[in-house]
PDB file of C-alpha atoms in Angstrom:
ATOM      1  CA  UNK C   1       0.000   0.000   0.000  1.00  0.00           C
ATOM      2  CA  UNK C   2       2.700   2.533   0.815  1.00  0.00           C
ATOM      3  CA  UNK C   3       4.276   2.419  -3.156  1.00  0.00           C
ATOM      4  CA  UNK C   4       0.715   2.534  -4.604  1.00  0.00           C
ATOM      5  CA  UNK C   5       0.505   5.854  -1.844  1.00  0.00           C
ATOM      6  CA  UNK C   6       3.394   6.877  -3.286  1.00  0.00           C
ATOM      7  CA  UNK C   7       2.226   6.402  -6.701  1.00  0.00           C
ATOM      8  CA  UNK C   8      -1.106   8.146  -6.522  1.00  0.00           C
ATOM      9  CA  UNK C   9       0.711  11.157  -4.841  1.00  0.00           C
ATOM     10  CA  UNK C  10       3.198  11.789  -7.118  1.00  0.00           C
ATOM     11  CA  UNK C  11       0.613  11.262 -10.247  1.00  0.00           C
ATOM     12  CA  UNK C  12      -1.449  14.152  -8.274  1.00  0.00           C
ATOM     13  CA  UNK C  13       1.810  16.684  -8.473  1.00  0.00           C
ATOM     14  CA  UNK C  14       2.555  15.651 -11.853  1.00  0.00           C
ATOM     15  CA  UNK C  15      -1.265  16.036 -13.043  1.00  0.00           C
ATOM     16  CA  UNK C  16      -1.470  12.337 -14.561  1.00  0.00           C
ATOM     17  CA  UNK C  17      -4.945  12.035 -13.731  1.00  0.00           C
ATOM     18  CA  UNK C  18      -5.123   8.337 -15.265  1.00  0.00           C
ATOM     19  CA  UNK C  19      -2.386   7.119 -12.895  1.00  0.00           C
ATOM     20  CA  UNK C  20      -4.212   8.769 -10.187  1.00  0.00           C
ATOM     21  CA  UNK C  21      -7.195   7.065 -11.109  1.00  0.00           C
ATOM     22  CA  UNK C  22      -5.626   4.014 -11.180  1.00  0.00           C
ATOM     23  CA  UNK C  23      -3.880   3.934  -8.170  1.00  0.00           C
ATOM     24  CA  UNK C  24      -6.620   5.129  -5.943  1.00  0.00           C
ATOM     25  CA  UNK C  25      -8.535   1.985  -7.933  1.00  0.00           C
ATOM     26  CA  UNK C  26      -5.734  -0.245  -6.827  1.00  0.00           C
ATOM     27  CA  UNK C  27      -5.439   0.710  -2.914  1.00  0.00           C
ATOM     28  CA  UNK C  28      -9.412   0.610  -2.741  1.00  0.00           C
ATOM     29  CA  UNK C  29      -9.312  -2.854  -3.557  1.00  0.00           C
ATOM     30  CA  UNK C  30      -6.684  -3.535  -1.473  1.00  0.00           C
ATOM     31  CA  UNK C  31      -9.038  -2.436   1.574  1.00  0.00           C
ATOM     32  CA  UNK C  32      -6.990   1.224   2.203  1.00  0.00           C
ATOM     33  CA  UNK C  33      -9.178   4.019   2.799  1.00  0.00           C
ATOM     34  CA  UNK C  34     -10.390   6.678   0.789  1.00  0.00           C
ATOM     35  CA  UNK C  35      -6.929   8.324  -0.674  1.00  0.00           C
ATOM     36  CA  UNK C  36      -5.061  11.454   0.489  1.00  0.00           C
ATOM     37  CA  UNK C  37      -5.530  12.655  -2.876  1.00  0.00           C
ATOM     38  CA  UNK C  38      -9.263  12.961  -2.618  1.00  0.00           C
ATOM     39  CA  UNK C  39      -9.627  15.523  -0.177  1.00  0.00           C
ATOM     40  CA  UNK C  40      -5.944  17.252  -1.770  1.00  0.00           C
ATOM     41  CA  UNK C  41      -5.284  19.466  -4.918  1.00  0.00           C
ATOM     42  CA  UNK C  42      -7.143  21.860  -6.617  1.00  0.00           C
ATOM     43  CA  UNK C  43     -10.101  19.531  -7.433  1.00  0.00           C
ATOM     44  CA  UNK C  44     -10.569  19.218  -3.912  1.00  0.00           C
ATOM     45  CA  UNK C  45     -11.706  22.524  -3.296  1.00  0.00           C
ATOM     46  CA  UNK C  46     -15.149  23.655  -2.568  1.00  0.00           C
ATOM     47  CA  UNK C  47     -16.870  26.066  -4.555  1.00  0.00           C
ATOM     48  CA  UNK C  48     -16.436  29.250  -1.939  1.00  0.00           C
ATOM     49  CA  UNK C  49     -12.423  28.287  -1.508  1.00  0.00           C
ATOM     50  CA  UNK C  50     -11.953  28.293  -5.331  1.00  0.00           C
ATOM     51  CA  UNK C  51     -13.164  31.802  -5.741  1.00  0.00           C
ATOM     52  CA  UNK C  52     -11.497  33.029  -2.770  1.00  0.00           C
ATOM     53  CA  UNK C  53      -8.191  31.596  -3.827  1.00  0.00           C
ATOM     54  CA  UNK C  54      -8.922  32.832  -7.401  1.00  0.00           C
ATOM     55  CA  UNK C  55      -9.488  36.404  -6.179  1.00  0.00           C
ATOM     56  CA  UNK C  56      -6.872  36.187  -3.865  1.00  0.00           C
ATOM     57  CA  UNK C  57      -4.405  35.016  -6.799  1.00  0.00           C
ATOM     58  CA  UNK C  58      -5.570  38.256  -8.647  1.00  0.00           C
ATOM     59  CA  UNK C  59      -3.956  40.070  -5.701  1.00  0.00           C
ATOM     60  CA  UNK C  60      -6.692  41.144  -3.780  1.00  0.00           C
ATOM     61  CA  UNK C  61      -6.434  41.765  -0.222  1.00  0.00           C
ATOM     62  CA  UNK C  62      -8.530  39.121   2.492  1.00  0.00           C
ATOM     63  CA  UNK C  63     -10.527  42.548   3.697  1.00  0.00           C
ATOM     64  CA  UNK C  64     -11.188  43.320  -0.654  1.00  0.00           C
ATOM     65  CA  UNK C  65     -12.234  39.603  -0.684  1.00  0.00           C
ATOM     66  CA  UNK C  66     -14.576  39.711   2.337  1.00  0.00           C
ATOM     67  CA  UNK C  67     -16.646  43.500   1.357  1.00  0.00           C
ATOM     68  CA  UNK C  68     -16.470  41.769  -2.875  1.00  0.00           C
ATOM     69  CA  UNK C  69     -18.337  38.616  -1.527  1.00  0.00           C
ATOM     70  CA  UNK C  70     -20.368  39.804   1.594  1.00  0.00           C
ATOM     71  CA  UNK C  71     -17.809  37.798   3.671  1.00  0.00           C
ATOM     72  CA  UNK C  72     -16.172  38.401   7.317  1.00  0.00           C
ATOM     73  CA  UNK C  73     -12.420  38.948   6.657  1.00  0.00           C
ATOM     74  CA  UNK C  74     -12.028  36.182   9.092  1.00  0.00           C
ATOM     75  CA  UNK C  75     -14.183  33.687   7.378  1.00  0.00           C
ATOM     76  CA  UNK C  76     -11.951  34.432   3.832  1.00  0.00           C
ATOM     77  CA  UNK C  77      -8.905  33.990   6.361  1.00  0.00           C
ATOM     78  CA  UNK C  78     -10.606  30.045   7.130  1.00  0.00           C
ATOM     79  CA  UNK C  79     -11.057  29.437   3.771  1.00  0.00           C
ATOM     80  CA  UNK C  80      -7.662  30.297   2.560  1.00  0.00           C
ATOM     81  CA  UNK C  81      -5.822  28.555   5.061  1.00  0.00           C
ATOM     82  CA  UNK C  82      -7.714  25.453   4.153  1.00  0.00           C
ATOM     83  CA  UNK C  83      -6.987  26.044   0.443  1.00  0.00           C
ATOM     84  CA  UNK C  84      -3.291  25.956   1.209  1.00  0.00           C
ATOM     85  CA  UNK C  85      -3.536  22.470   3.128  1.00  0.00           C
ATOM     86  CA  UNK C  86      -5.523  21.106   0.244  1.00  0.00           C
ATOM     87  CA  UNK C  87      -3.191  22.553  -2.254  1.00  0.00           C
ATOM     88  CA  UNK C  88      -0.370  22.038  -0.388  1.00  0.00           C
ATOM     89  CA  UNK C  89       1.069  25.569  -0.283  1.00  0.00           C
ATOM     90  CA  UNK C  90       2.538  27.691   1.923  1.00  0.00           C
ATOM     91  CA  UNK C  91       2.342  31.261   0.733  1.00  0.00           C
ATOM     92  CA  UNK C  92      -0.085  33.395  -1.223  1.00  0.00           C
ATOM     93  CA  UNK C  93       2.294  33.537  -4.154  1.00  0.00           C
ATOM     94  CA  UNK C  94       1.922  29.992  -4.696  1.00  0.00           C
ATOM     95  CA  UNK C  95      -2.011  30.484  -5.546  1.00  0.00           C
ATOM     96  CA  UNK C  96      -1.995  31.084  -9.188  1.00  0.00           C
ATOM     97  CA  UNK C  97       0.686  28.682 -10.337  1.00  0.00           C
ATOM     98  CA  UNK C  98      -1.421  25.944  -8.029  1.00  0.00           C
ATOM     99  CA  UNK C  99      -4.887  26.524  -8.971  1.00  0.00           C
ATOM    100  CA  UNK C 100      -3.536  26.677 -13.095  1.00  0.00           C
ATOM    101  CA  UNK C 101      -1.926  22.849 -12.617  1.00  0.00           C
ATOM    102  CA  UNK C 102      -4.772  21.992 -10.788  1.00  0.00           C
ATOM    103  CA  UNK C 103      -6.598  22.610 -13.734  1.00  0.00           C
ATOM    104  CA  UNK C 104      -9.451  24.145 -12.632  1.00  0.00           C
ATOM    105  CA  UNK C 105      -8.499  27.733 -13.030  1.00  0.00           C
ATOM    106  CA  UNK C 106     -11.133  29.644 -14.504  1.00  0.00           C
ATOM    107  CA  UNK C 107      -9.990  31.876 -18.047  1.00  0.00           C
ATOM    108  CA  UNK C 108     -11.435  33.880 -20.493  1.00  0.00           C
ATOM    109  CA  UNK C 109     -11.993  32.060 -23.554  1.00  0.00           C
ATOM    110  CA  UNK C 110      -9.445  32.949 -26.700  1.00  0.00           C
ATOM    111  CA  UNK C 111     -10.770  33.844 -29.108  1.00  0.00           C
ATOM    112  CA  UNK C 112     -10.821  31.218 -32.518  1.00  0.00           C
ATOM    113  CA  UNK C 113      -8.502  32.833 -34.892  1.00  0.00           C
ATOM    114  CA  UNK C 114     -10.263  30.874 -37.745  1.00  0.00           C
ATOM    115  CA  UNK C 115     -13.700  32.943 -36.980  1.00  0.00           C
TER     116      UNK C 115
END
């Protein structure tokens, strides 16, 4: 169980989401508990920490965050700090570049040069 652990966690940092598939399929049958990787990364986050982390990303201040969303600072301060644990971060900094190999990062659609 420990190298299929090993496995799964390193396929979440590297984004091979077949692997991590796999291996959580693997240790599941093997009678381990639901994986570390299930309540980690960016697909782990509820809807209320992605859009603080995404506004906090954009540089906006927790106090900005809390008047934007009808928040207490404090509550955007909760959500954040469980953000970092699921993403596995330790600064603010670290928001963007985690949330964009998550995935899950919300963009503006380009525009189809062919149109």
């Amino acid at each position: 169980r420990s190298r299929l652990r090993e496995a799964a966690d390193l396929a979440e940092r590297k984004g091979a989401l077949r692997w991590l598939t796999q291996a959580g399929q693997a240790l599941r049958e093997g009678g381990a508990r639901g994986s570390v990787a299930a309540r980690t990364g960016a697909g782990a986050l509820t809807g209320s920490e992605r859009r603080i982390a995404e506004l906090a990303a954009d540089g906006r201040t927790n106090t900005e965050i809390a008047d934007l969303l009808h928040l207490a600072r404090r509550t955007v301060e909760t959500h954040l700090t469980s953000t970092y644990r699921k993403l596995r971060i330790r600064r603010r900094t670290e928001l963007r570049g985690a949330l964009e190999r998550g995935g899950h990062r919300e963009r503006e659609p380009h525009p189809d040069p062919r149109c």
